[in-house]
PDB file of C-alpha atoms in Angstrom:
ATOM      1  CA  MET A 299       1.725 -36.450   4.527  1.00 81.00           C
ATOM      2  CA  THR A 300       3.505 -38.530   7.505  1.00 97.00           C
ATOM      3  CA  LYS A 301       2.480 -38.187  11.105  1.00 97.00           C
ATOM      4  CA  VAL A 302       5.716 -36.336  11.558  1.00 97.00           C
ATOM      5  CA  LEU A 303       4.868 -34.304   8.781  1.00 97.00           C
ATOM      6  CA  ASP A 304       1.458 -33.732  10.221  1.00 97.00           C
ATOM      7  CA  ASP A 305       2.677 -32.845  13.862  1.00 97.00           C
ATOM      8  CA  VAL A 306       5.484 -30.449  13.054  1.00 97.00           C
ATOM      9  CA  LEU A 307       2.775 -28.411  10.368  1.00 97.00           C
ATOM     10  CA  ALA A 308       0.634 -28.760  14.038  1.00 97.00           C
ATOM     11  CA  ALA A 309       3.345 -27.290  16.257  1.00 98.00           C
ATOM     12  CA  ASN A 310       4.010 -24.415  13.732  1.00 97.00           C
ATOM     13  CA  GLN A 311       0.405 -23.175  13.354  1.00 97.00           C
ATOM     14  CA  SER A 312       0.459 -23.146  17.197  1.00 97.00           C
ATOM     15  CA  TYR A 313       3.673 -21.221  17.325  1.00 94.00           C
ATOM     16  CA  VAL A 314       2.590 -18.533  14.752  1.00 94.00           C
ATOM     17  CA  GLU A 315      -0.709 -17.807  16.521  1.00 95.00           C
ATOM     18  CA  GLY A 316       1.039 -17.424  19.770  1.00 94.00           C
ATOM     19  CA  PHE A 317       3.830 -15.165  17.818  1.00 93.00           C
ATOM     20  CA  GLY A 318       3.012 -11.772  19.003  1.00 93.00           C
ATOM     21  CA  ASP A 319       4.687  -9.223  18.220  1.00 93.00           C
ATOM     22  CA  LYS A 320       8.031 -10.742  18.295  1.00 91.00           C
ATOM     23  CA  GLY A 321       7.811 -10.071  14.269  1.00 89.00           C
ATOM     24  CA  SER A 322       9.239  -6.340  15.105  1.00 93.00           C
ATOM     25  CA  LEU A 323      12.096  -7.868  17.297  1.00 92.00           C
ATOM     26  CA  ALA A 324      15.269  -6.418  16.379  1.00 93.00           C
ATOM     27  CA  LEU A 325      17.595  -8.944  13.303  1.00 93.00           C
ATOM     28  CA  PRO A 326      21.053  -8.291  15.412  1.00 97.00           C
ATOM     29  CA  PRO A 327      21.050 -10.179  18.912  1.00 98.00           C
ATOM     30  CA  SER A 328      19.744  -8.180  21.275  1.00 97.00           C
ATOM     31  CA  ARG A 329      22.670  -9.996  24.085  1.00 98.00           C
ATOM     32  CA  ARG A 330      24.807  -9.265  21.380  1.00 98.00           C
ATOM     33  CA  PHE A 331      26.273 -13.260  21.497  1.00 98.00           C
ATOM     34  CA  ALA A 332      26.496 -16.087  19.330  1.00 98.00           C
ATOM     35  CA  ILE A 333      26.881 -20.344  20.625  1.00 97.00           C
ATOM     36  CA  LEU A 334      28.366 -22.937  18.293  1.00 97.00           C
ATOM     37  CA  THR A 335      26.658 -26.342  19.722  1.00 96.00           C
ATOM     38  CA  CYS A 336      26.433 -29.670  19.020  1.00 94.00           C
ATOM     39  CA  MET A 337      23.383 -30.932  16.889  1.00 93.00           C
ATOM     40  CA  ASP A 338      22.673 -33.253  20.045  1.00 93.00           C
ATOM     41  CA  ALA A 339      18.931 -33.481  19.625  1.00 93.00           C
ATOM     42  CA  ARG A 340      18.829 -33.857  23.613  1.00 92.00           C
ATOM     43  CA  LEU A 341      19.953 -30.204  24.032  1.00 92.00           C
ATOM     44  CA  ASP A 342      18.078 -27.426  23.898  1.00 95.00           C
ATOM     45  CA  PRO A 343      19.924 -24.038  23.449  1.00 95.00           C
ATOM     46  CA  ALA A 344      17.002 -21.968  24.862  1.00 96.00           C
ATOM     47  CA  LYS A 345      17.025 -23.564  28.115  1.00 97.00           C
ATOM     48  CA  PHE A 346      21.211 -23.704  28.881  1.00 94.00           C
ATOM     49  CA  ALA A 347      21.727 -20.610  27.902  1.00 96.00           C
ATOM     50  CA  GLY A 348      18.655 -18.700  29.407  1.00 97.00           C
ATOM     51  CA  LEU A 349      17.791 -17.043  26.156  1.00 97.00           C
ATOM     52  CA  ALA A 350      13.745 -15.835  25.009  1.00 95.00           C
ATOM     53  CA  GLU A 351      13.753 -15.224  20.923  1.00 94.00           C
ATOM     54  CA  GLY A 352      15.983 -12.508  20.093  1.00 96.00           C
ATOM     55  CA  ASP A 353      18.648 -12.251  22.537  1.00 98.00           C
ATOM     56  CA  ALA A 354      21.486 -14.421  20.512  1.00 98.00           C
ATOM     57  CA  HIS A 355      22.473 -16.235  17.677  1.00 98.00           C
ATOM     58  CA  VAL A 356      22.359 -20.125  17.895  1.00 97.00           C
ATOM     59  CA  ILE A 357      24.520 -22.163  15.464  1.00 97.00           C
ATOM     60  CA  ARG A 358      24.030 -25.987  15.949  1.00 96.00           C
ATOM     61  CA  ASN A 359      26.278 -28.554  13.817  1.00 94.00           C
ATOM     62  CA  ALA A 360      27.395 -31.844  14.227  1.00 91.00           C
ATOM     63  CA  GLY A 361      30.083 -31.599  17.142  1.00 88.00           C
ATOM     64  CA  GLY A 362      29.577 -27.730  18.193  1.00 89.00           C
ATOM     65  CA  ARG A 363      32.774 -28.042  15.476  1.00 90.00           C
ATOM     66  CA  ALA A 364      34.222 -24.532  13.954  1.00 91.00           C
ATOM     67  CA  SER A 365      33.535 -25.744  10.644  1.00 93.00           C
ATOM     68  CA  ASP A 366      34.466 -23.101   8.109  1.00 96.00           C
ATOM     69  CA  ASP A 367      31.110 -23.198   7.153  1.00 96.00           C
ATOM     70  CA  ALA A 368      30.070 -21.728  11.012  1.00 96.00           C
ATOM     71  CA  ILE A 369      32.968 -19.626  11.087  1.00 96.00           C
ATOM     72  CA  ARG A 370      31.428 -18.197   8.381  1.00 97.00           C
ATOM     73  CA  SER A 371      27.816 -17.599  10.514  1.00 97.00           C
ATOM     74  CA  LEU A 372      29.811 -16.178  12.962  1.00 97.00           C
ATOM     75  CA  ILE A 373      31.645 -13.590  10.839  1.00 97.00           C
ATOM     76  CA  ILE A 374      28.421 -13.001   9.379  1.00 97.00           C
ATOM     77  CA  SER A 375      26.917 -12.619  13.351  1.00 97.00           C
ATOM     78  CA  HIS A 376      29.909 -10.417  14.444  1.00 98.00           C
ATOM     79  CA  LYS A 377      30.636  -8.429  11.215  1.00 97.00           C
ATOM     80  CA  LEU A 378      26.396  -7.956  10.444  1.00 97.00           C
ATOM     81  CA  LEU A 379      24.430  -8.093  13.264  1.00 97.00           C
ATOM     82  CA  GLY A 380      26.946  -6.857  15.924  1.00 97.00           C
ATOM     83  CA  THR A 381      27.281  -9.927  18.510  1.00 98.00           C
ATOM     84  CA  ASN A 382      30.356  -9.376  20.617  1.00 97.00           C
ATOM     85  CA  GLU A 383      31.323 -12.964  21.999  1.00 97.00           C
ATOM     86  CA  TRP A 384      31.265 -16.165  21.076  1.00 96.00           C
ATOM     87  CA  PHE A 385      30.651 -19.653  22.628  1.00 95.00           C
ATOM     88  CA  VAL A 386      31.635 -22.910  21.675  1.00 94.00           C
ATOM     89  CA  ILE A 387      29.793 -25.546  23.705  1.00 91.00           C
ATOM     90  CA  HIS A 388      30.404 -28.917  23.589  1.00 84.00           C
ATOM     91  CA  GLN A 389      29.297 -31.879  25.664  1.00 77.00           C
ATOM     92  CA  THR A 390      30.035 -35.554  26.531  1.00 75.00           C
ATOM     93  CA  ASP A 391      27.790 -38.651  26.422  1.00 71.00           C
TER      94      ASP A 391
END
């Protein structure tokens, strides 16, 4: 295994151990919104939108663009899982 893989697996194990009762959260997001944003590794949607697990759907892609695949995810989020608002968030540099 590589060091990166070892680090990710260790972080995942720690996350699992601290997950608690979050597995019982409902599948639909509790705050009824979705965010489409850029996959830029410098961005943390949970931090910039004040999210906790279960609050919202977060869809990330290159450029935060409303591509066909992103739109498909947003439609599923709305039609099947009850989101009522969408935010498309871009950034500059």
